[in-house]
Structure formats: structure tokens, C-alpha cells
Coordinates of C-alpha atoms and ligand atoms in Angstrom, one line a residue:
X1 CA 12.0 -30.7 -15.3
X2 CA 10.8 -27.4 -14.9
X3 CA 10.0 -26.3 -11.4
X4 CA 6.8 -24.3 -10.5
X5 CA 6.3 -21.8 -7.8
X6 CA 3.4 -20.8 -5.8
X7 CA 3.5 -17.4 -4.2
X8 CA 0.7 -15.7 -1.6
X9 CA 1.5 -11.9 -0.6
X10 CA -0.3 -10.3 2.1
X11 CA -0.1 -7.0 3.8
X12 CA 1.3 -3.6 1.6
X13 CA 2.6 -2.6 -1.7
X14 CA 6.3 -2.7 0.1
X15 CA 5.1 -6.8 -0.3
X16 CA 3.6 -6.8 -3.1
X17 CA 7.1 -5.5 -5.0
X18 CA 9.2 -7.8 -2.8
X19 CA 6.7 -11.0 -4.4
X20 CA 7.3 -9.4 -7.8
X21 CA 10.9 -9.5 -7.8
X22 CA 11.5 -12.8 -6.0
X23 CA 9.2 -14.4 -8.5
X24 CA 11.3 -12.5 -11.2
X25 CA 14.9 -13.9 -10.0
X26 CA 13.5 -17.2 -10.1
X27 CA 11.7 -17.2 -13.0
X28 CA 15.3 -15.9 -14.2
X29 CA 16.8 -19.3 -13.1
X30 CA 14.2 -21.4 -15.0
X31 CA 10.9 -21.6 -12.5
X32 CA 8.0 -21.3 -13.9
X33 CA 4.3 -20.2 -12.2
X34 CA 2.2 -23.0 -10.6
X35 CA -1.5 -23.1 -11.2
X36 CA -2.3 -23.9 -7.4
X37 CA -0.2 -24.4 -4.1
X38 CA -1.1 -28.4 -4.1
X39 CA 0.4 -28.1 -8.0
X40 CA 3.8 -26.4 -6.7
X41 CA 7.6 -27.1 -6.5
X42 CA 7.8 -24.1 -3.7
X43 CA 4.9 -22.6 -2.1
X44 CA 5.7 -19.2 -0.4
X45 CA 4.1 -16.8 1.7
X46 CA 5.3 -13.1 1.2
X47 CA 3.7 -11.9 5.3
X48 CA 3.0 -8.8 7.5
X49 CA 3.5 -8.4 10.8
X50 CA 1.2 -5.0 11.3
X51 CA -1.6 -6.6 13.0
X52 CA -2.8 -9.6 14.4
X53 CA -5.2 -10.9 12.0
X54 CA -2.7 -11.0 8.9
X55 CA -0.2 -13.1 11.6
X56 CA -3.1 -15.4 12.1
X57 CA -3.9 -15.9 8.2
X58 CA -0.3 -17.0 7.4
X59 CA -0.5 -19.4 10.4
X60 CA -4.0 -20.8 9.1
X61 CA -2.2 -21.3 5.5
X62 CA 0.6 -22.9 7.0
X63 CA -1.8 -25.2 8.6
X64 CA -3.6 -26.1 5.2
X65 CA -0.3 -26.7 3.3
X66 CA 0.7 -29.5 5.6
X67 CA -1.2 -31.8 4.2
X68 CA 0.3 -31.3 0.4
X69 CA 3.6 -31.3 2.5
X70 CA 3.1 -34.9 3.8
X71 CA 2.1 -36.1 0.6
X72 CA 5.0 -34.6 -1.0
X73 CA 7.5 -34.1 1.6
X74 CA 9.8 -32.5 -1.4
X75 CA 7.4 -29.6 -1.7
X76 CA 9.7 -26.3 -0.3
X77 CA 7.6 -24.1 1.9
X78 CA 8.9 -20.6 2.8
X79 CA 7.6 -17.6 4.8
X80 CA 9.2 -14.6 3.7
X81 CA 8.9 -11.2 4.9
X82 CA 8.0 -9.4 7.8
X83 CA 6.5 -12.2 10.2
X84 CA 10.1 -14.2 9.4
X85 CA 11.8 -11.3 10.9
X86 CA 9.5 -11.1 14.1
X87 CA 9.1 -14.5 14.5
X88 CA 11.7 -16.4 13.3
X89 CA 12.4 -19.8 15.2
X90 CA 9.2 -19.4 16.4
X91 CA 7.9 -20.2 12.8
X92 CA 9.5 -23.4 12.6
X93 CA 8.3 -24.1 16.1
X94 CA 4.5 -23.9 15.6
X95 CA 5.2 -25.3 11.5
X96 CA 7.9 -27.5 11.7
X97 CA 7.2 -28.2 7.9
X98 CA 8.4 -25.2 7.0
X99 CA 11.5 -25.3 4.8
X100 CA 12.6 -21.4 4.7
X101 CA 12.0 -18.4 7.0
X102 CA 13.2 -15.2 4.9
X103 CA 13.3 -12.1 6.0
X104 CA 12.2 -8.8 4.4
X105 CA 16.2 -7.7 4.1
X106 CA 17.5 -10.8 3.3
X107 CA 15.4 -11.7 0.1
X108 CA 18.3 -11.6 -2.2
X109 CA 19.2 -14.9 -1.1
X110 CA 16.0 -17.0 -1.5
X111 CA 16.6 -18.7 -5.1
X112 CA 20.0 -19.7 -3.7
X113 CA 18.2 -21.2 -0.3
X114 CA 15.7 -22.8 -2.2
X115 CA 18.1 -24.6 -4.4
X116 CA 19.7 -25.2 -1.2
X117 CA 17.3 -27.1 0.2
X118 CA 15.9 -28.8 -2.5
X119 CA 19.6 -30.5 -3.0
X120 CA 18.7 -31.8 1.1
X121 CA 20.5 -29.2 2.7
X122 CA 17.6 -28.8 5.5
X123 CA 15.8 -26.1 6.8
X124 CA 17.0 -22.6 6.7
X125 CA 16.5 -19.3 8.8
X126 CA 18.0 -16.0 7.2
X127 CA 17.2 -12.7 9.0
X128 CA 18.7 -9.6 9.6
X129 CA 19.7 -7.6 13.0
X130 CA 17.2 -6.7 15.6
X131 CA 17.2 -3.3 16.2
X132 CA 18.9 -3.4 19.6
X133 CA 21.2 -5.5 18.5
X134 CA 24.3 -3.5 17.6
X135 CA 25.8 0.1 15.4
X136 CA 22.9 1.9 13.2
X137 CA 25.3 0.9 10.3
X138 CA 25.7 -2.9 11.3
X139 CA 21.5 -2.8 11.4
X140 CA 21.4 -1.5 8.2
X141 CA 23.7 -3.0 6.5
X142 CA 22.3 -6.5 7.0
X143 CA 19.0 -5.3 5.9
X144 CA 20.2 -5.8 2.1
X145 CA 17.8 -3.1 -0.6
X146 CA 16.5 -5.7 -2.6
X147 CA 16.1 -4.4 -6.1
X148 CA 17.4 -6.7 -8.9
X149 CA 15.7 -6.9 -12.3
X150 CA 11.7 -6.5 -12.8
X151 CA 9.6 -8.7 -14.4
X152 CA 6.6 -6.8 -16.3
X153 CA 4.5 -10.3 -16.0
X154 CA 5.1 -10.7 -12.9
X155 CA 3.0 -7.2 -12.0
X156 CA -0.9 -7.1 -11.2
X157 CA -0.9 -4.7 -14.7
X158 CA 2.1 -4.4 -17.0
X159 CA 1.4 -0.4 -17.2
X160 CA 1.4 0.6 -13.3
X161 CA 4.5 -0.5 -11.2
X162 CA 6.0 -0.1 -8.0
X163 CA 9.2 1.3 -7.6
X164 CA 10.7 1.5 -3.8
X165 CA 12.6 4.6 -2.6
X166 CA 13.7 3.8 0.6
X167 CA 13.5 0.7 3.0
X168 CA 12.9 0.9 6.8
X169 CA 11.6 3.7 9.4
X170 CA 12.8 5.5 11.9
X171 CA 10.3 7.2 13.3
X172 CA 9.3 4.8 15.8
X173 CA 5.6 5.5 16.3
X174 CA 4.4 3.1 19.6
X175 CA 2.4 1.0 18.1
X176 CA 4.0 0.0 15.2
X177 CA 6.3 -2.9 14.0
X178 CA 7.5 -1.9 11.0
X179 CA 10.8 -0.2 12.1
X180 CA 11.3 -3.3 13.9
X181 CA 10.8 -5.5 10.8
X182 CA 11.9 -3.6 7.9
X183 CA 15.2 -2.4 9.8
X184 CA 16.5 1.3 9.8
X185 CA 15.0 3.9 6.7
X186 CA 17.7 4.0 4.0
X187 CA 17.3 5.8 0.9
X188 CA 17.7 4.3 -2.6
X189 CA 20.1 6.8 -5.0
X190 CA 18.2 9.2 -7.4
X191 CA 19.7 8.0 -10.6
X192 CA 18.8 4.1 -9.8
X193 CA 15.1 5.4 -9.0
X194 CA 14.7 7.6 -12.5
X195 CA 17.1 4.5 -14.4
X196 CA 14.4 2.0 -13.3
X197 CA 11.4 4.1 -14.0
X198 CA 13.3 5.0 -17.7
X199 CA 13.2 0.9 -17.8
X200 CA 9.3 0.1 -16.4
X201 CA 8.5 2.8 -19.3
X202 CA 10.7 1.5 -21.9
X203 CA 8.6 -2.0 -20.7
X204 CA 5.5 -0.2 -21.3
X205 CA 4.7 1.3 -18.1
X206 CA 2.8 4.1 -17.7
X207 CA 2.5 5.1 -13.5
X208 CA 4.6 4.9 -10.9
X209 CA 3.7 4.1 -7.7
X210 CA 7.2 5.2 -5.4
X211 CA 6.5 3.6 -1.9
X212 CA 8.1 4.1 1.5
X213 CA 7.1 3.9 4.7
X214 CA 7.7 8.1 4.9
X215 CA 8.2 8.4 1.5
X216 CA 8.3 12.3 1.9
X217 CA 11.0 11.7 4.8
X218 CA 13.4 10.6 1.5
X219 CA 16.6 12.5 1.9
X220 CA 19.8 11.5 -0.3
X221 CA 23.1 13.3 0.2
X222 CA 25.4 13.3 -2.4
X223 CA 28.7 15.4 -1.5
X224 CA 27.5 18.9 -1.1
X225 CA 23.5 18.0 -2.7
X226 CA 20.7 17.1 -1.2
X227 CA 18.2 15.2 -2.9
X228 CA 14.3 15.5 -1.2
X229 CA 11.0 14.0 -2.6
X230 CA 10.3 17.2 -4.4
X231 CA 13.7 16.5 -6.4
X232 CA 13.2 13.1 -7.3
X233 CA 9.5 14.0 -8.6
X234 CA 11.5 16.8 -11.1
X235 CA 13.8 14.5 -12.3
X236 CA 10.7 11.8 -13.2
X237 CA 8.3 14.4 -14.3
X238 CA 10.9 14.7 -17.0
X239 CA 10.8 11.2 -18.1
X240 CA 9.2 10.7 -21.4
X241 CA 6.8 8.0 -21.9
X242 CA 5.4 8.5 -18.5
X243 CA 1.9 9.7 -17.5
X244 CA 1.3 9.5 -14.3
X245 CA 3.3 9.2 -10.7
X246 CA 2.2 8.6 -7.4
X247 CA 3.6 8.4 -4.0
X248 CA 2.5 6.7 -0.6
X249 CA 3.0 7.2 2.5
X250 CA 3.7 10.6 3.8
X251 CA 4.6 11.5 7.3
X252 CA 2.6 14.4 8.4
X253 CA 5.4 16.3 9.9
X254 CA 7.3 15.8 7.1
X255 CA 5.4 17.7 4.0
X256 CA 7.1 20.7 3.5
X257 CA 5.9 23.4 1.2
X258 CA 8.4 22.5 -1.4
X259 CA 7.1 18.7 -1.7
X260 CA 3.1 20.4 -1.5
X261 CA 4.4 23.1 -4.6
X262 CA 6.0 20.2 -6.8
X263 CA 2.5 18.2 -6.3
X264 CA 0.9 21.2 -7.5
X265 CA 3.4 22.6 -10.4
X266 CA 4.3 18.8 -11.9
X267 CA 1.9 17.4 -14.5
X268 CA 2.1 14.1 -14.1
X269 CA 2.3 14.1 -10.2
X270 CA -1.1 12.7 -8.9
X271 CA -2.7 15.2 -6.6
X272 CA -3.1 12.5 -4.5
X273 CA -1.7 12.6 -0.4
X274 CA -1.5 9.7 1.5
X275 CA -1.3 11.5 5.2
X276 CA -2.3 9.1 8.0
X277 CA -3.0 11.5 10.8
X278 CA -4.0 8.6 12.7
X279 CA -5.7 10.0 15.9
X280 CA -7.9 13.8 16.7
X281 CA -6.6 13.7 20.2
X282 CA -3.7 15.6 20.9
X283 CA -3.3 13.2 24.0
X284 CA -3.1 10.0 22.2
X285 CA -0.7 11.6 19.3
X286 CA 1.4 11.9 22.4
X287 CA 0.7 8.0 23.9
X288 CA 1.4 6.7 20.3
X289 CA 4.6 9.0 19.9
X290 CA 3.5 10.1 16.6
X291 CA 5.6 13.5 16.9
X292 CA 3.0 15.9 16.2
X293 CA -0.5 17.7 17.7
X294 CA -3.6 17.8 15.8
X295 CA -2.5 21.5 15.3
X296 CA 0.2 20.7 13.7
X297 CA -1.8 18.3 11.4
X298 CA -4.6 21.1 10.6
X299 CA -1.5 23.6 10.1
X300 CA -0.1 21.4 6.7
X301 CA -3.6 20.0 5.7
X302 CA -4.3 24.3 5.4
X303 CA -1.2 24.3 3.9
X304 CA -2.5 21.5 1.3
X305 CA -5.4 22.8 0.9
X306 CA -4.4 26.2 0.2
X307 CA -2.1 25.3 -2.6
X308 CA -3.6 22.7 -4.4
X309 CA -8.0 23.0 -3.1
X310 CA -8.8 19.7 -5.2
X311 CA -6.3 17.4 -4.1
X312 CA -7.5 14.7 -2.6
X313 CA -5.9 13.5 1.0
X314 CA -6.5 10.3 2.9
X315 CA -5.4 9.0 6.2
X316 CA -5.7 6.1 8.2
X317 CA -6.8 6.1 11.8
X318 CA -6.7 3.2 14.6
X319 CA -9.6 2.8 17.0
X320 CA -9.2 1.3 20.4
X321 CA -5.5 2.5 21.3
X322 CA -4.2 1.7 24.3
X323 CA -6.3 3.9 27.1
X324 CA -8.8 5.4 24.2
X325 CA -11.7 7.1 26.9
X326 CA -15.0 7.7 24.9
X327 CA -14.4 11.9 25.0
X328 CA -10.9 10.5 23.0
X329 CA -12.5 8.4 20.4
X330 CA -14.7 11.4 19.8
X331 CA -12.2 13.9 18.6
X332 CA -11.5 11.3 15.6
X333 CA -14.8 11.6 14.6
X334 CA -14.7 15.5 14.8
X335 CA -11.2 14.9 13.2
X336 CA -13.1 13.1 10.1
X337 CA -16.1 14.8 9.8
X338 CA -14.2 18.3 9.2
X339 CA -11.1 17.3 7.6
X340 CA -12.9 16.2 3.9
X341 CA -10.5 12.9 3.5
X342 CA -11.6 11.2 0.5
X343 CA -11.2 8.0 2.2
X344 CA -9.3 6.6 5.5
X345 CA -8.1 3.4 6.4
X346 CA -9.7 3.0 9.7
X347 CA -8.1 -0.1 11.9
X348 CA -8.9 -1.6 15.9
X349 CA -5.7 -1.4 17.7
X350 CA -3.6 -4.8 17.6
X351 CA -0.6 -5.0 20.2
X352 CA 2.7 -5.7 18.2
X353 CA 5.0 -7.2 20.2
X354 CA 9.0 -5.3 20.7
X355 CA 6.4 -2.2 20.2
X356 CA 6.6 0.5 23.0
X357 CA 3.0 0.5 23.4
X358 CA 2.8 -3.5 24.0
X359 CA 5.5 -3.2 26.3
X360 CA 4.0 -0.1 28.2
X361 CA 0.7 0.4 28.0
X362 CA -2.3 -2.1 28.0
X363 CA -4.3 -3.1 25.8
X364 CA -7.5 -2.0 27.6
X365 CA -10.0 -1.2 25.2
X366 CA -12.6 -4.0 24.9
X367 CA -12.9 -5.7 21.5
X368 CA -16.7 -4.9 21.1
X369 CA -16.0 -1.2 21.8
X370 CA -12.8 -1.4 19.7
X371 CA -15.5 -2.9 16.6
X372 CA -18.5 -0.2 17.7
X373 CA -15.6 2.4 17.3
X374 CA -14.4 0.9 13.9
X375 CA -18.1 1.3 12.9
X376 CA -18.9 4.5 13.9
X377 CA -15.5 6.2 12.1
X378 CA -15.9 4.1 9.2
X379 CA -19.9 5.4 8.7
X380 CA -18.4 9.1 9.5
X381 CA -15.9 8.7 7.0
X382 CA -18.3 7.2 4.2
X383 CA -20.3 10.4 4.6
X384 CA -17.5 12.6 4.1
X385 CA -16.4 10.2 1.0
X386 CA -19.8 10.5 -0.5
X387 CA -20.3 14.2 -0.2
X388 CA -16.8 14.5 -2.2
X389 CA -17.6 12.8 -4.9
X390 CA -20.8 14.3 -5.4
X391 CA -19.2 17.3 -7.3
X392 CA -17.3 15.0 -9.6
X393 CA -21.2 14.5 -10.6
X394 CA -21.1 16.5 -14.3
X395 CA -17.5 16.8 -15.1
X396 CA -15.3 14.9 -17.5
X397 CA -12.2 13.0 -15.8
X398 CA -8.8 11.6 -17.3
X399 CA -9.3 8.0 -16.0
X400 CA -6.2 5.5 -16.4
X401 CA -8.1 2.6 -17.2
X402 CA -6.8 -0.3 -15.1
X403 CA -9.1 -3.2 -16.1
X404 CA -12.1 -5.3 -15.7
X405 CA -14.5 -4.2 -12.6
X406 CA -14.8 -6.8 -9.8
X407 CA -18.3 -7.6 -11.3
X408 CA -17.1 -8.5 -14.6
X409 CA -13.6 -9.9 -13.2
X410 CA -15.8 -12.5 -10.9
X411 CA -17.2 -13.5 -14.5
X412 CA -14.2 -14.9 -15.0
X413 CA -15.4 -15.1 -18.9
X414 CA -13.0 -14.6 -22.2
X415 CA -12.9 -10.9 -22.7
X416 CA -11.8 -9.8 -26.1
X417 CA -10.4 -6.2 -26.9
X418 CA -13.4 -5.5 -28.7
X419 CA -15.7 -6.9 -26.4
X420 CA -17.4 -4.5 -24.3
X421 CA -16.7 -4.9 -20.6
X422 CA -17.1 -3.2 -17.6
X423 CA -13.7 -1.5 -16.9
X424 CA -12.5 0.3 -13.8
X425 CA -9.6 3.1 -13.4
X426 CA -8.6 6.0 -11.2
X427 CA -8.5 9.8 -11.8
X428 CA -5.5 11.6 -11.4
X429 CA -6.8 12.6 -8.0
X430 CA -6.9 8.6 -7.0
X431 CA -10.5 8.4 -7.4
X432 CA -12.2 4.8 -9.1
X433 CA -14.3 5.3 -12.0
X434 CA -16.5 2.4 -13.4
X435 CA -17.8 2.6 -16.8
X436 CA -18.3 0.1 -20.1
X437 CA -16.3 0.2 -22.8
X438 CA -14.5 -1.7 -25.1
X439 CA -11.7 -4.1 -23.3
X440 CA -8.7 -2.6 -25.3
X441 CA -9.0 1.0 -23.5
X442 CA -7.3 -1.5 -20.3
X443 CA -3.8 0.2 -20.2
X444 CA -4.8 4.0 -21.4
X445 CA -6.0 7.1 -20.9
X446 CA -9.7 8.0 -21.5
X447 CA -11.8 10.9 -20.9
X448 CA -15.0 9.8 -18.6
X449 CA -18.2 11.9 -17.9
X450 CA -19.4 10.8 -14.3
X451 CA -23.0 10.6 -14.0
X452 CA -23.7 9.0 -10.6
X453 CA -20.8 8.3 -7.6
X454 CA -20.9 6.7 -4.7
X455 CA -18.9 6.7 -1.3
X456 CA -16.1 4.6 -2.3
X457 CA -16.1 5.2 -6.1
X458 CA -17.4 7.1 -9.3
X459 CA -19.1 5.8 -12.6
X460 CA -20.0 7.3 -15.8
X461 CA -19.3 6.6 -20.2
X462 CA -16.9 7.7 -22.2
X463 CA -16.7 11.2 -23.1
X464 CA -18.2 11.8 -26.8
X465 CA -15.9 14.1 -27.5
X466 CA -19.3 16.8 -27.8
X467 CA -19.9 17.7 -24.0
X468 CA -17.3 20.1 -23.2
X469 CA -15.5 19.3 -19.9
X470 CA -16.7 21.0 -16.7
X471 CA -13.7 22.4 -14.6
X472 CA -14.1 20.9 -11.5
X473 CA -14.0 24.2 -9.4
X474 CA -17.2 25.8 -11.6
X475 CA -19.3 23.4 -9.7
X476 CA -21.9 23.9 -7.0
X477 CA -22.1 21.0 -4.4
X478 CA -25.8 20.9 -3.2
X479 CA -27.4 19.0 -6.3
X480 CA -29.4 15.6 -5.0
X481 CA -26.9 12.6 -5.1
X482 CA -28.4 10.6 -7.9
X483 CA -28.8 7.1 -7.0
X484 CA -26.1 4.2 -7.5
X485 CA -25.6 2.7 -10.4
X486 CA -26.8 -0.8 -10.4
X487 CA -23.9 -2.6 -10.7
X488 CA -21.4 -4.2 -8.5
X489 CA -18.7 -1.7 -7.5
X490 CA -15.0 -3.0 -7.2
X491 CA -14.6 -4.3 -4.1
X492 CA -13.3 -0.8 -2.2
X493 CA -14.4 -1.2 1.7
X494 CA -11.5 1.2 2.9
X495 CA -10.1 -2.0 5.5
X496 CA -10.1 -4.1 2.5
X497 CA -8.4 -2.3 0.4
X498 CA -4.6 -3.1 0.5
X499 CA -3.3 -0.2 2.8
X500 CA -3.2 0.8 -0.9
X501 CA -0.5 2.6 0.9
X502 CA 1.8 0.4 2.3
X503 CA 0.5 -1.0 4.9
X504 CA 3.5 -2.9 6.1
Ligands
LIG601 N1 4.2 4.1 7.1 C1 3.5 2.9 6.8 C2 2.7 2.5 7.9 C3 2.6 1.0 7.9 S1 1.3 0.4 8.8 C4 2.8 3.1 5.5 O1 3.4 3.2 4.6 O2 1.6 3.1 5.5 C5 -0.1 1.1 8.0 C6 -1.1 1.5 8.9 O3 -1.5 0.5 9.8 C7 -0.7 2.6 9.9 O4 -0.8 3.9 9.3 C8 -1.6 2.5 11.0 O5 -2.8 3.2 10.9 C9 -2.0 1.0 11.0 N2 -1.3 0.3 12.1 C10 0.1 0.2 12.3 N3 0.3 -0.5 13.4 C11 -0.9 -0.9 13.9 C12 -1.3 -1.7 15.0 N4 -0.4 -2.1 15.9 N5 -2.6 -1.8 15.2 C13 -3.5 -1.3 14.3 N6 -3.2 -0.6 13.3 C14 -1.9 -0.4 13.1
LIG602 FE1 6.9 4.3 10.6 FE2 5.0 2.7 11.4 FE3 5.0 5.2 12.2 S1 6.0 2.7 9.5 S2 5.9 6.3 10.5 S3 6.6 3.7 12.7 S4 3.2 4.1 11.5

């Protein structure tokens, strides 16, 4: 009989491709997608490690699938990903029901385990090296690149997709865990990255998404050539069939002016940058190891700025770091208010053990001040947000149309192509528009003219074809932000949204 998986992915994109391709190598070998967990053959949770609270949801999951375990003790349950590396035994030692603890680099071996244990060879723990624990080449090499075949069905939309550039980190910033997790960076080859974006497009894909942790950091040497970002965008610029390509998350101290020109001078390179700056204090730059001043950050958003004036640039920021005084905190607010990011991912500090900060510093900022400070950035930032999009108010936009808005996707009613629904997409500069129109626009490009915007997104109808467009520079600013549509927007809090860049 045919056996059915169940699959939950928390955490960032880097996850949400890893979920995609295990599901595609076992749908390869016959498994089919369950309707629920309790329904499932395998239930498996795809994790992150970056802060507390997603540890704590996997653990609370685990908790609820121990009942469907002891009714059907043959169930296989696996946590995969980054919490298998950090926690490894300990998994098994808080969920001793759990068949399969898989980490990030050792994913190429799950439909073998879970056939494995389903033939009653018992529990199984597969994870690569600490990063103490031996050679920079022995750590690498046994975190494996996991990039077999895709599986269009297996994506949130068949015409956007994912494709990874490099694995790992290096830079070591103190209070994070994903160089711990996701092992050393190590670059993919150019020709494998432009071969499987020739493939997603021959699959019908329109927009790439390339992720890395410092996806801007990508370097591949090849004899005497060097390959950087700025290359690889060339190379799938020049891809036919392709509209539109993305690129999350940059490293501030990494954006050179070549990178900056090839986001300016390549048509279908979103002027979209993903730049976490992540504190305005030069102070605690220094206490999180970050590797560069607020300068230094001002310096290449100029540099940005000066090249391409409409691109839009986000960052994240974390409140509450170890030793944050008030007069600190403050200089991230000064930091938003002046720096015109379209959005930031703003998060409370979470101590991650094997992190230098857990191991050196305390964790001394209360959790009411931590939330207070959380607040306070967030309303900063919402300001900022709104004030942008006001001068989309009046202009036409090339909106990929991604699909039904949360409103009408909570509906959970038959749409037909004909059918007039209310759609959401993004703007080449990363910004969600909401409109209504027919359900068959899902998957291309249409012209939008906003009427009304909000912090966190922009609505409007489809352009007539009459209205000529309005270049975005001819417009004045200071017009009276017209009220918000009445209707649900997609659900866009900046926290919630998946650290649309990876989060890891
Ligand atoms: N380079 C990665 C960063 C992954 S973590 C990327 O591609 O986005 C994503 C964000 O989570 C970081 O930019 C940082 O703002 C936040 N973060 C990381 N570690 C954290 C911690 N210990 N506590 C709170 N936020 C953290
Ligand atoms: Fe890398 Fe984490 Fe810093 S992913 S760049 S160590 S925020």
C-alpha cells in the first residue's frame, strides 16, 4: 500500500527548500501526501534552532503526536533540520517516540532511514560535525549540499522557487546559531545554479528566489575565475523564460558596488535588498561581532541609494541584546526612523546555546523591556513603511500575481479561473499588492494602478490599459494617505512573516 507522509516546516526559506525536496525524493520512491499528521505513514518536522520560541513549538508538536504514536506505534516520526543538529540525543531524550533525528546536512539520507526503520531497524540519529570538532574540510564535508531533483508540486506556487547558492556561514555573528547548525558556508557551482533555474523555467517557473545565509558573500573559484553574486545574476539574467530574480540575505559588509550596479543594470533582478543591519549602536555591533559600525552601514546604504533611489531595502533588528542600556536601544530607533527600510524584521533577543553571546555575556535585559522595545521599533518602523508606500499612491505597478489574498484564502471556497477573487502579488520592488480580478491572472504578470496602501502592503485594479503609467520618481510625497481599503490584508506583521529571508 501506498505510504503517506506528513511534513511541518518552520523557520526560513533555507527550510522551506529542504521540506520541498525531501518530500520530492520520497514521493520519488512511491509516498504519497497525507491529508493530516493522525492520517500519516511518517510525520516530520522540518525545525529552526534561531530562537527559543520555534524550539519550543517543535517540542509542543512532538507532545501532541504521541498520542497518534501510541495508537499506531508504526507511525515514523522525524525531526529534521536544525534543532536535530543542536539537540540531537537530547531529542530523543525529552521524546522518546521519536523515530529519526536528521540533520540539516545529512538530509540526503532520510528516505533510506525511513525505510530503515519502518523494516524495525529502531531509532536513528544522523548529524554532521560540530564545528569544533575537527579540519574546516572534515566539517564541511559531512554537511552534504542537498540538492537532488525538484518537485514543482511540492512548492507553495509552481511559478516562484527557491534555488540555494551556498550552505552554512562563516561569519560568526555572537548571537547566532546558524553557523553552528548549518556547518561551514560552501558555495554551490555556477553552472548547477543557472542548469536548475533553466529546469524550474522549463517546469514553468517564473522567479527565483536564490537564498543563503550571505548570499552576497558567494564566491566560486574556478582555476583562474572567480565567480561573485554579480556574475551569477549575468549568467540568469540571460535565461529565457524567466521574469523575475531575487536574492536574500545580504551581509552588509559584503555589497560591493559591482553586486549594487548588477541590481541596477539587470532587468529581471528585483530591486529588492535584504540588509539586516541589525543594531544603530556602534557598541553593540561590536558585542554582537557583526564586523561593521553603523558608519559603515550608512556608507553602502548611500551607496544603494545613490545608484538605484527606488530600491527598496529591509533589515532585521533584535531588541534586548545582551547589556542593551535605554540610550542603546534608542540609536535603533534613530537607526529606523532615518534609514526609509520598507519593512524590518524586528526580534527580542533569545540566548542560543554554543553561541558566543550565551556563553559570555548575560542575558540581562528583562522580558517586559525586551517586549516594550519590540513595540516601540516595530511602531517606528510601521511609520517609515507607511510613508513609503504612500508614493506608490497613483502609479501603475508590474505585480507578479501570486494568488488568493488571506481574506479570500481563509474562504476556503472553489475558486474558478474565471471567477473573480481577491488576488495578492509583489512589485518588482518586493512590495504586496491586493486587488480583484479574475483567478487565472494567479501565475502572471499584470499591470496594477494603486489607489490606497497601507504600512505593510498596497492595493489597487487592474490597469485599463487608458491611464498612462506614472514614473514613480515624477511623484510628490505630501498628498493625504487615503484611508485603507476595507478588506483583510494578507497576513504581513513583519515577525510573522517567514524571515521571508531566511531566517534560519
Ligand atoms: N543570515 C541569515 C540570518 C538567519 S537568522 C539570514 O539569511 O537571514 C535571521 C535573523 O534572526 C537574524 O538576522 C537576526 O536578526 C535574528 N536572530 C538571529 N539569532 C537570533 C537570536 N539569538 N535572538 C533573536 N534574533 C536572532
Ligand atoms: Fe551568519 Fe547568523 Fe550572522 S547566519 S551572518 S552568523 S546572523
Amino acid at each position: 500500500m501506498t505510504k503517506r507522509l506528513w511534513i511541518e516546516t518552520v523557520g526560513c526559506q533555507m527550510n522551506v527548500l529542504d521540506s520541498e525536496l525531501v518530500v520530492a525524493a520520497l514521493r520519488r520512491q512511491g509516498w504519497e501526501m497525507a491529508p493530516a499528521a493522525a492520517e500519516a505513514d511518517a510525520v516530520f518536522y522540518n525545525t529552526c534552532s534561531v530562537r527559543q520560541h520555534a524550539e519550543d513549538k517543535i517540542y509542543s508538536a512532538l507532545g501532541r503526536i504521541r498520542s497518534v504514536k501510541a495508537q499506531r506505534p508504526d507511525v515514523v516520526v522525524g525531526v529534521l533540520g536544525c534543532m536535530a543538529q543542536k539537540d540531537q540525543e537530547l531529542i530523543r531524550k525529552r521524546a522518546p517516540w521519536v523515530d529519526l533525528v536528521v540533520g540539516p546536512g545529512q538530509l540526503h539520507q532520510v528516505p533510506t532511514l525511513v525505510d530503515e526503520v519502518l523494516a524495525g531497524g529502531g531509532p536513528r540519529i544522523e548529524v554532521s560535525l560540530d564545528r569544533n570538532a575537527g579540519s574546516r574540510d572534515a566539517i564541511a564535508g559531512s554537511f552534504e549540499s542537498y540538492d537532488p531533483d525538484r518537485d514543482a508540486a511540492m512548492r507553495p506556487t509552481p511559478f516562484q522557487a527557491f534555488i540555494r547558492t551556498q550552505t552554512g556561514c562563516d561569519k560568526f555573528c555572537a548571537f547566532c546559531v546558524v553557523p553552528h547548525v548549518r556547518g561551514p558556508e560552501q558555495a554551490r557551482a555556477p553552472h548547477t545554479i543557472v542548469a536548475e533555474a533553466r529546469k524550474l523555467v522549463a517546469e514553468g517557473c517564473r522567479e527565483v528566489t536564490l537564498i543563503g545565509q550571505t548570499v552576497n558573500s558567494y564566491r566560486w573559484k574556478d582555476g583562474e575565475r572567480t565567480t561573485r553574486l554579480a556574475d551569477l545574476l549575468a549568467l540568469l539574467d540571460a535565461v529565457d523564460g524567466l521574469d523575475r530574480i531575487k536574492f536574500v540575505t545580504n551581509y552588509p559588509k559584503d555589497m560591493t558596488d559591482d553586486l549594487i550596479a548588477a541590481v541596477r543594470d539587470l532587468r529581471k533582478v528585483c530591486q529588492y535588498l535584504h540588509v539586516p543591519a541589525q543594531h544603530g549602536s556602534d557598541a553593540v555591533l561590536a558585542r554582537m561581532k557583526r564586523g561593521y559600525t553603523i558608519g559603515e552601514y550608512l556608507e553602502m546604504l548611500g551607496r544603494i541609494r545613490g545608484a538605484i533611489p527606488h530600491a527598496a531595502v529591509t533589515s532585521d533588528f533584535i531588541v534586548g541584546y545582551c547589556g542593551e542600556t535605554d540610550a542603546e536601544f534608542r540609536t535603533s530607533l534613530d537607526l529606523v526612523r532615518t534609514a526609509g527600510f520598507k519593512n524590518s524584521f524586528i526580534f527580542k533577543y533569545s540566548p542560543r546555546p554554543g553561541t558566543k553571546a550565551f556563553d559570555r555575556l548575560p542575558d540581562d535585559v528583562p522580558e517586559d523591556v525586551k517586549k516594550e522595545r519590540n513595540r516601540l521599533l516595530l511602531d517606528a518602523q510601521e511609520e517609515v513603511s507607511l510613508a513609503g508606500n504612500r508614493r506608490f499612491i497613483g502609479t501603475r505597478q508590474q505585480v507578479l500575481v501570486e494568488g488568493l489574498s488571506a481574506r479570500d484564502e481563509k474562504r476556503a471556497v472553489e475558486v474558478r479561473p474565471d471567477d473573480v477573487a481577491q488576488l495578492t502579488g509583489r512589485t518588482i520592488c518586493d512590495r504586496i499588492v491586493v486587488f480583484d480580478a479574475p483567478a487565472r491572472l494567479v501565475g502572471r504578470l499584470v499591470d496594477i494602478d494603486i489607489l490606497a496602501v497601507g504600512a505593510w502592503s498596497l492595493s489597487g485594479v487592474v490597469a485599463d490599459g487608458l491611464a498612462d503609467a506614472v514614473p514613480l520618481d515624477a511623484l510628490e510625497c505630501d498628498g493625504e494617505v487615503p484611508a485603507l481599503h476595507d478588506i483583510a490584508l494578507p497576513a504581513l506583521q513583519p515577525q510573522a512573516m517567514p524571515p521571508q529571508p531566511p531566517r534560519g
